[in-house]
Amino acid sequence: MKYCCLLILALPFCAQAQDTVPAWSHDAIWYQIFVERFRNGDPGNDPALHDMEGAWPFLTPEGWAPTPWTQDWYRQEDWAKASGEPFYHTVQMRRYGGDLQGVLDKLDYLEDLGVTALYFNPINDSPSLHKYDARSYRHVDRNFGPDPRGDEAIAAAETAADPATWQWTAADSLFLVLIKAVHERGMRIIMDYSWNHTGSTFWAWTDVLDKQQASPYATWYDIVSFDDPATPDTNEFFYHGWVGVKTLPETREVGTGGKTRGVFEGNLDPSFASHVYAVTRRWMDPNGDGDPSDGVDGFRLDVAESVPFGFWRDFRRFVRDINPEAYLVGEVWWTEFPHHMTDPAPWLEGDVFDAVMNYRWYMPTRSFFAKTPPHLTATGYVAHLDSLQRGIGPDFIKAMMNLGASHDTPRLGTSLYNGGLYKYRQSPRGNPDHKIDRPDARIDEIRIMVLLQQYTYPGAPHIWMGDEVGMWGSDDPDPRKPILWADLAYEDETTHPMGRERRHDKVAPDMTLHSIYRKLIALRKQYMRLFADGDLNYLVTDDARRLLGYERVLGTQRAIVLFNASDAAHEFTVPAANGTYQRVFPDSMTQVVQHGQLTVAMQPRTGLLWIME
């Protein structure tokens, strides 16, 4: 039944596969990889200035070279200092040389950590470090594989619009090796794409720039006016870039009635959509034999709320026709920054996505445990969590990607360390009170409570690479520091990007925190059906003492999760089924419940997990 759409040729689609959520996504432990900052496994393919042409800030500094992996993040290189530009300008020119070989080299690490699904930020060929400004959708970035110059030549020899001419570059082939290695470990892998815009070096866009309205790709883009050759001294060419960024020309939408964001009908230009489908098939079924097992297991879709629903429905049908178990997760984020996040329910009705990146879980969780705005009490926190599930079916709730940090947010520890609204002024730029140093021991305790909630709550836990070893960093670009590895010796962080005084911090992976992640992941996997599928019942919400307790119940199996989020020790009693409970986090002990109540003494800022089987 796995490939029912492929085997039952009389049916164009498999209705069940279209409308349902892939079961494996309920059990996923996600790990997000930003390849350029994950691991440099092959220094021979490190980027050169030539590879970065067309990427902001368009500098060509003399003496430029990849930045050493272990350098103090805020210390500018000699070439950066010579440019006279500030840190937050020159940092965008940095490259560290992370590549696919580095990911392959660390698959054992990921497997040992316990993750079961990998989400890759864009790996399409691109001049930037973030890769959302695609130079090509069809190829893996030339610097992520072993032969950048050879890959560049292969791409140049193809007819980009004709899939029949596409070849496999060295980087493409290495990614196929990586897919196979990931699958051999029983793990899943998804790619990140933005169909909302390309980069300004994208092959179709450069053709438009050259030929204007005569380009066959002119209809692919949201162009307001073309250059008038009768006015040689004036360039009337005008187009829309994503949020006004001209290096990210937006693709053209049709039949939208003028709406460009949120819930709106319409589609993308048919010719552009056809190209998207060809790229999608390439990575879902690389050898074209009808068996998707050698391809990726789904996609994370960038800027999803700015793409019309008609396209997303067509895209889902196309994807599920190739692989009925493919997973689609959308970036559906803000309605009004920084106060209101978008309700994702319209995207989660079985015809668009299986899940969204669930920032909505983290914002109230941060508020309750770290006492940040809107300063939720235990009762308010529960009410907020419950409100987030309204209108969303249980299978979609289970598939949600519950994340505390990503490439677009402050790191988990730094987010908890700094007060204020979530993601608002969470950077030393424009906020002199923002703390950039390593979070303190109090934040370590709060972080563990957040993690315990994450790993015992409905939805699939997500790790932004490096959070598991205690990395810290402010909002973009600071969460994109190169990951900390135990086999490397790092410079202390002593520099402040705004020239201010700061505490000096030792930089090394926090292996104690790493062991906590491993333990929580192992417990989640050991009791997967309970935590993924079990009922959720709140046992106590004590606002005065900041105590919270809930149970997860599946048949005769129960888990009781308790939190003391206050700064004082407390004893509290919760209702519990009679029986023998094993405390499995943070340490082990046995307690017998005989009269329907579990009484526990808890230290400040702690969480406990009990299991009865």
Short mmCIF file of C-alpha atoms in Angstrom, two decimals, residues 50-422:
data_model
loop_
_atom_site.label_atom_id
_atom_site.label_comp_id
_atom_site.label_asym_id
_atom_site.label_seq_id
_atom_site.Cartn_x
_atom_site.Cartn_y
_atom_site.Cartn_z
CA HIS A 50 33.70 34.37 -7.64
CA ASP A 51 31.12 32.02 -6.12
CA MET A 52 29.58 34.89 -4.15
CA GLU A 53 29.04 37.30 -7.05
CA GLY A 54 25.54 38.75 -6.90
CA ALA A 55 25.06 38.31 -3.16
CA TRP A 56 24.54 41.22 -0.81
CA PRO A 57 26.53 43.25 0.26
CA PHE A 58 28.31 43.01 -3.12
CA LEU A 59 31.78 43.58 -1.70
CA THR A 60 35.01 42.33 -3.27
CA PRO A 61 37.45 43.01 -0.44
CA GLU A 62 41.13 42.54 -1.07
CA GLY A 63 42.54 39.64 0.90
CA TRP A 64 39.16 37.99 1.42
CA ALA A 65 39.35 34.35 2.55
CA PRO A 66 37.06 31.90 4.37
CA THR A 67 36.84 32.66 8.07
CA PRO A 68 38.44 30.14 10.45
CA TRP A 69 35.75 27.94 12.00
CA THR A 70 36.92 28.63 15.56
CA GLN A 71 37.29 32.43 15.39
CA ASP A 72 35.57 34.73 17.91
CA TRP A 73 32.25 35.35 16.16
CA TYR A 74 32.22 39.12 16.60
CA ARG A 75 35.90 39.73 15.75
CA GLN A 76 36.21 41.12 12.26
CA GLU A 77 38.78 39.69 9.88
CA ASP A 78 41.56 41.91 8.52
CA TRP A 79 39.77 42.20 5.17
CA ALA A 80 36.58 43.18 6.96
CA LYS A 81 38.31 45.85 9.04
CA ALA A 82 39.99 47.22 5.90
CA SER A 83 36.60 47.63 4.24
CA GLY A 84 35.60 50.19 6.86
CA GLU A 85 32.17 48.57 7.12
CA PRO A 86 30.61 47.53 10.46
CA PHE A 87 30.37 43.94 11.67
CA TYR A 88 26.73 43.43 10.68
CA HIS A 89 27.62 44.43 7.12
CA THR A 90 30.77 42.38 6.59
CA VAL A 91 29.47 39.30 8.42
CA GLN A 92 27.24 38.62 5.42
CA MET A 93 30.39 38.16 3.33
CA ARG A 94 31.73 35.45 5.61
CA ARG A 95 32.02 31.87 4.52
CA TYR A 96 33.22 29.02 6.73
CA GLY A 97 33.21 26.19 4.19
CA GLY A 98 30.51 23.91 5.59
CA ASP A 99 29.55 21.28 3.02
CA LEU A 100 27.77 17.98 2.43
CA GLN A 101 30.87 15.98 3.24
CA GLY A 102 30.76 17.57 6.67
CA VAL A 103 27.20 16.32 7.12
CA LEU A 104 28.17 12.83 6.00
CA ASP A 105 31.06 12.86 8.46
CA LYS A 106 28.67 13.67 11.32
CA LEU A 107 25.78 11.31 10.60
CA ASP A 108 26.99 9.04 13.39
CA TYR A 109 26.79 12.01 15.75
CA LEU A 110 23.22 12.73 14.70
CA GLU A 111 22.21 9.09 15.00
CA ASP A 112 23.78 8.88 18.46
CA LEU A 113 21.91 12.03 19.51
CA GLY A 114 18.73 10.23 18.55
CA VAL A 115 17.32 12.45 15.81
CA THR A 116 15.22 10.71 13.17
CA ALA A 117 14.52 13.43 10.60
CA LEU A 118 16.76 16.08 9.04
CA TYR A 119 15.51 19.42 7.75
CA PHE A 120 18.02 21.13 5.47
CA ASN A 121 17.97 24.86 4.90
CA PRO A 122 18.25 25.53 1.15
CA ILE A 123 21.08 23.72 -0.56
CA ASN A 124 20.18 24.93 -4.07
CA ASP A 125 23.02 26.66 -5.91
CA SER A 126 23.23 30.25 -4.71
CA PRO A 127 25.78 33.04 -4.16
CA SER A 128 24.65 33.82 -0.59
CA LEU A 129 25.31 32.03 2.66
CA HIS A 130 21.58 31.46 3.27
CA LYS A 131 20.71 30.14 -0.26
CA TYR A 132 17.19 31.59 -0.42
CA ASP A 133 18.41 33.65 -3.40
CA ALA A 134 18.65 30.67 -5.75
CA ARG A 135 20.97 30.80 -8.74
CA SER A 136 19.46 27.48 -9.74
CA TYR A 137 16.77 25.29 -8.20
CA ARG A 138 17.89 22.18 -10.05
CA HIS A 139 21.43 21.86 -8.66
CA VAL A 140 22.98 21.63 -5.22
CA ASP A 141 25.26 24.54 -4.39
CA ARG A 142 28.59 24.14 -6.14
CA ASN A 143 30.55 24.72 -2.90
CA PHE A 144 28.72 21.96 -1.07
CA GLY A 145 30.25 19.30 -3.33
CA PRO A 146 33.80 18.26 -4.25
CA ASP A 147 34.18 20.06 -7.61
CA PRO A 148 32.87 23.66 -7.68
CA ARG A 149 34.43 24.62 -11.01
CA GLY A 150 33.36 21.41 -12.71
CA ASP A 151 29.80 21.84 -11.41
CA GLU A 152 29.73 25.41 -12.67
CA ALA A 153 30.72 24.21 -16.13
CA ILE A 154 28.06 21.47 -16.14
CA ALA A 155 25.32 23.92 -15.25
CA ALA A 156 26.48 26.38 -17.91
CA ALA A 157 26.33 23.67 -20.62
CA GLU A 158 22.70 22.76 -19.87
CA THR A 159 19.55 24.33 -21.21
CA ALA A 160 18.21 25.37 -17.83
CA ALA A 161 14.57 25.37 -18.93
CA ASP A 162 14.77 21.86 -20.42
CA PRO A 163 14.93 19.04 -17.85
CA ALA A 164 16.03 16.64 -20.59
CA THR A 165 19.41 18.40 -20.62
CA TRP A 166 19.95 18.40 -16.86
CA GLN A 167 22.92 16.43 -15.61
CA TRP A 168 24.07 15.42 -12.16
CA THR A 169 26.85 17.60 -10.83
CA ALA A 170 29.38 16.37 -8.28
CA ALA A 171 27.46 18.21 -5.55
CA ASP A 172 24.17 16.69 -6.74
CA SER A 173 25.68 13.22 -6.68
CA LEU A 174 27.07 13.71 -3.20
CA PHE A 175 23.64 14.76 -1.99
CA LEU A 176 22.20 11.53 -3.42
CA VAL A 177 24.87 9.65 -1.46
CA LEU A 178 23.77 11.57 1.63
CA ILE A 179 20.09 10.70 1.06
CA LYS A 180 21.00 7.02 0.84
CA ALA A 181 23.14 7.18 3.99
CA VAL A 182 20.37 8.95 5.91
CA HIS A 183 17.78 6.37 4.82
CA GLU A 184 20.10 3.50 5.75
CA ARG A 185 20.03 4.85 9.31
CA GLY A 186 16.23 4.84 9.33
CA MET A 187 16.13 8.63 9.19
CA ARG A 188 14.13 10.97 6.93
CA ILE A 189 15.33 14.04 5.05
CA ILE A 190 13.51 17.11 3.69
CA MET A 191 14.67 20.05 1.58
CA ASP A 192 13.86 23.75 1.89
CA TYR A 193 12.68 25.70 -1.16
CA SER A 194 11.21 29.12 -1.80
CA TRP A 195 8.89 29.22 -4.80
CA ASN A 196 7.92 32.80 -3.87
CA HIS A 197 11.11 34.29 -5.25
CA THR A 198 14.43 33.46 -6.89
CA GLY A 199 17.76 35.21 -6.61
CA SER A 200 18.92 37.99 -8.89
CA THR A 201 21.50 35.60 -10.39
CA PHE A 202 18.84 32.98 -11.23
CA TRP A 203 19.25 31.94 -14.86
CA ALA A 204 15.71 32.96 -15.87
CA TRP A 205 15.98 36.35 -14.18
CA THR A 206 19.27 37.19 -15.90
CA ASP A 207 17.56 36.37 -19.19
CA VAL A 208 14.77 38.79 -18.31
CA LEU A 209 17.28 41.49 -17.43
CA ASP A 210 18.93 41.01 -20.81
CA LYS A 211 15.86 40.64 -23.06
CA GLN A 212 13.20 42.41 -21.02
CA GLN A 213 9.65 41.56 -22.22
CA ALA A 214 11.10 39.52 -25.09
CA SER A 215 12.39 36.93 -22.59
CA PRO A 216 10.31 33.73 -22.50
CA TYR A 217 10.61 33.95 -18.70
CA ALA A 218 9.23 37.47 -18.36
CA THR A 219 5.90 36.04 -17.21
CA TRP A 220 7.62 34.19 -14.38
CA TYR A 221 8.19 37.37 -12.40
CA ASP A 222 6.11 40.14 -10.84
CA ILE A 223 7.29 42.90 -13.17
CA VAL A 224 5.52 46.25 -13.07
CA SER A 225 7.20 47.89 -16.07
CA PHE A 226 9.93 47.14 -18.60
CA ASP A 227 12.65 49.41 -19.83
CA ASP A 228 11.66 51.62 -22.74
CA PRO A 229 14.41 51.54 -25.41
CA ALA A 230 13.16 54.90 -26.69
CA THR A 231 14.45 56.55 -23.51
CA PRO A 232 18.12 55.52 -23.39
CA ASP A 233 18.89 57.78 -20.42
CA THR A 234 16.15 56.33 -18.23
CA ASN A 235 15.57 52.79 -17.02
CA GLU A 236 11.87 52.20 -16.44
CA PHE A 237 12.36 48.57 -15.43
CA PHE A 238 10.57 48.01 -12.12
CA TYR A 239 9.67 44.81 -10.30
CA HIS A 240 8.68 43.55 -6.88
CA GLY A 241 11.27 41.94 -4.66
CA TRP A 242 10.32 39.93 -1.58
CA VAL A 243 9.61 42.49 1.21
CA GLY A 244 11.28 45.06 -1.04
CA VAL A 245 14.60 43.21 -1.34
CA LYS A 246 15.64 43.60 -4.96
CA THR A 247 18.04 40.64 -4.91
CA LEU A 248 14.98 38.43 -4.33
CA PRO A 249 12.70 39.07 -7.35
CA GLU A 250 9.24 37.71 -6.64
CA THR A 251 7.58 35.18 -8.89
CA ARG A 252 4.29 36.12 -10.54
CA GLU A 253 0.95 35.05 -9.18
CA VAL A 254 -2.17 34.78 -11.35
CA GLY A 255 -5.85 34.93 -10.49
CA THR A 256 -5.37 36.25 -6.96
CA GLY A 257 -7.66 39.25 -7.18
CA GLY A 258 -4.78 41.43 -6.05
CA LYS A 259 -4.17 39.66 -2.74
CA THR A 260 -0.59 38.57 -2.10
CA ARG A 261 -0.47 37.34 1.50
CA GLY A 262 -2.43 35.15 3.86
CA VAL A 263 -5.33 32.98 2.71
CA PHE A 264 -5.89 33.72 -0.96
CA GLU A 265 -6.72 31.79 -4.09
CA GLY A 266 -4.84 31.85 -7.37
CA ASN A 267 -1.77 30.14 -8.76
CA LEU A 268 1.75 30.74 -9.99
CA ASP A 269 2.59 31.35 -13.62
CA PRO A 270 2.00 28.00 -15.41
CA SER A 271 5.40 27.93 -17.08
CA PHE A 272 7.19 28.68 -13.82
CA ALA A 273 5.09 26.09 -12.00
CA SER A 274 6.08 23.51 -14.59
CA HIS A 275 9.74 24.21 -13.81
CA VAL A 276 9.03 23.85 -10.08
CA TYR A 277 7.42 20.46 -10.68
CA ALA A 278 10.40 19.27 -12.72
CA VAL A 279 12.78 20.26 -9.89
CA THR A 280 10.51 18.61 -7.32
CA ARG A 281 10.40 15.32 -9.24
CA ARG A 282 14.18 15.41 -9.68
CA TRP A 283 14.77 15.29 -5.93
CA MET A 284 11.85 13.02 -5.01
CA ASP A 285 12.63 10.28 -7.55
CA PRO A 286 16.19 10.91 -8.75
CA ASN A 287 16.52 7.89 -11.03
CA GLY A 288 12.99 8.23 -12.39
CA ASP A 289 12.02 4.61 -11.81
CA GLY A 290 8.78 5.37 -9.97
CA ASP A 291 10.20 4.31 -6.60
CA PRO A 292 10.74 7.39 -4.39
CA SER A 293 12.87 5.59 -1.81
CA ASP A 294 16.06 7.11 -3.27
CA GLY A 295 14.67 10.66 -2.98
CA VAL A 296 13.90 13.18 -0.31
CA ASP A 297 10.96 12.63 2.03
CA GLY A 298 9.34 16.02 1.65
CA PHE A 299 9.84 19.76 1.69
CA ARG A 300 9.84 22.75 3.97
CA LEU A 301 8.21 25.58 2.00
CA ASP A 302 9.52 29.08 2.61
CA VAL A 303 7.29 32.19 2.78
CA ALA A 304 4.30 29.88 2.39
CA GLU A 305 1.73 32.50 3.33
CA SER A 306 2.73 34.58 0.29
CA VAL A 307 1.97 31.82 -2.23
CA PRO A 308 -1.63 31.26 -3.43
CA PHE A 309 -3.63 28.27 -2.28
CA GLY A 310 -4.32 27.04 -5.79
CA PHE A 311 -0.63 26.41 -6.32
CA TRP A 312 -0.21 24.74 -2.93
CA ARG A 313 -3.08 22.35 -3.65
CA ASP A 314 -1.60 21.47 -7.04
CA PHE A 315 1.83 21.08 -5.47
CA ARG A 316 0.51 18.71 -2.80
CA ARG A 317 -1.21 16.55 -5.39
CA PHE A 318 1.95 16.45 -7.48
CA VAL A 319 4.17 15.56 -4.52
CA ARG A 320 1.84 12.91 -3.13
CA ASP A 321 1.45 11.31 -6.54
CA ILE A 322 5.21 10.67 -6.48
CA ASN A 323 5.37 9.63 -2.83
CA PRO A 324 2.19 9.21 -0.76
CA GLU A 325 4.28 9.42 2.43
CA ALA A 326 5.93 12.74 1.63
CA TYR A 327 5.74 15.45 4.30
CA LEU A 328 5.05 19.11 3.56
CA VAL A 329 5.69 21.74 6.24
CA GLY A 330 5.08 25.43 5.60
CA GLU A 331 6.55 28.58 7.03
CA VAL A 332 3.39 30.35 8.18
CA TRP A 333 4.44 32.93 10.71
CA TRP A 334 3.37 36.52 11.35
CA THR A 335 0.09 38.33 10.76
CA GLU A 336 1.25 41.40 12.65
CA PHE A 337 4.83 41.43 13.93
CA PRO A 338 5.63 41.20 16.81
CA HIS A 339 2.25 40.70 18.46
CA HIS A 340 0.17 38.33 16.36
CA MET A 341 1.15 35.09 14.66
CA THR A 342 -0.91 33.68 11.82
CA ASP A 343 -3.50 31.01 12.53
CA PRO A 344 -2.29 28.10 10.34
CA ALA A 345 -5.60 26.21 10.35
CA PRO A 346 -6.51 27.06 6.72
CA TRP A 347 -3.24 25.50 5.58
CA LEU A 348 -3.91 22.34 7.60
CA GLU A 349 -7.14 20.95 6.18
CA GLY A 350 -5.59 18.09 4.21
CA ASP A 351 -5.21 19.88 0.88
CA VAL A 352 -2.15 22.06 1.49
CA PHE A 353 0.37 21.14 4.23
CA ASP A 354 0.83 18.47 6.89
CA ALA A 355 2.26 20.93 9.43
CA VAL A 356 3.78 24.33 9.90
CA MET A 357 6.90 25.44 11.73
CA ASN A 358 5.21 25.83 15.08
CA TYR A 359 6.67 29.04 16.43
CA ARG A 360 3.24 29.49 18.03
CA TRP A 361 4.10 26.75 20.54
CA TYR A 362 7.32 28.43 21.60
CA MET A 363 6.15 32.00 22.14
CA PRO A 364 3.76 31.20 25.07
CA THR A 365 6.15 28.54 26.39
CA ARG A 366 8.90 31.15 26.59
CA SER A 367 6.48 33.53 28.27
CA PHE A 368 5.50 31.12 31.03
CA PHE A 369 8.85 29.58 31.86
CA ALA A 370 11.06 32.66 31.34
CA LYS A 371 8.55 35.28 32.57
CA THR A 372 8.64 37.27 29.35
CA PRO A 373 5.76 39.24 27.75
CA PRO A 374 2.85 38.65 27.87
CA HIS A 375 3.86 37.19 31.27
CA LEU A 376 1.55 34.20 31.19
CA THR A 377 0.49 32.49 34.40
CA ALA A 378 0.09 28.71 34.48
CA THR A 379 -3.63 29.12 33.74
CA GLY A 380 -2.93 31.59 30.96
CA TYR A 381 -0.30 29.32 29.47
CA VAL A 382 -2.67 26.36 29.33
CA ALA A 383 -5.41 28.52 27.82
CA HIS A 384 -2.99 29.84 25.21
CA LEU A 385 -1.77 26.35 24.25
CA ASP A 386 -5.34 25.09 23.99
CA SER A 387 -6.31 28.03 21.77
CA LEU A 388 -3.53 27.18 19.32
CA GLN A 389 -5.13 23.81 18.55
CA ARG A 390 -8.58 25.11 17.66
CA GLY A 391 -9.62 24.24 14.14
CA ILE A 392 -6.69 21.88 13.59
CA GLY A 393 -7.19 18.13 13.39
CA PRO A 394 -5.30 15.84 15.78
CA ASP A 395 -3.14 14.26 13.05
CA PHE A 396 -1.92 17.71 12.02
CA ILE A 397 -1.24 18.68 15.64
CA LYS A 398 0.91 15.56 16.01
CA ALA A 399 2.90 16.46 12.89
CA MET A 400 3.65 20.04 13.92
CA MET A 401 7.33 20.98 13.94
CA ASN A 402 7.61 22.33 17.51
CA LEU A 403 10.68 24.55 17.60
CA GLY A 404 12.27 26.88 20.09
CA ALA A 405 14.81 28.37 17.68
CA SER A 406 15.83 28.35 14.04
CA HIS A 407 18.08 30.15 11.57
CA ASP A 408 15.61 33.06 11.73
CA THR A 409 15.42 33.58 15.50
CA PRO A 410 17.67 34.04 18.51
CA ARG A 411 19.04 30.78 19.81
CA LEU A 412 17.02 29.07 22.51
CA GLY A 413 19.29 30.02 25.39
CA THR A 414 19.67 33.64 24.25
CA SER A 415 15.93 33.98 23.69
CA LEU A 416 15.23 32.83 27.26
CA TYR A 417 18.07 34.99 28.62
CA ASN A 418 16.78 38.26 27.21
CA GLY A 419 13.46 39.75 28.22
CA GLY A 420 11.09 41.60 25.95
CA LEU A 421 8.78 40.41 23.21
CA TYR A 422 9.61 37.31 21.23
#
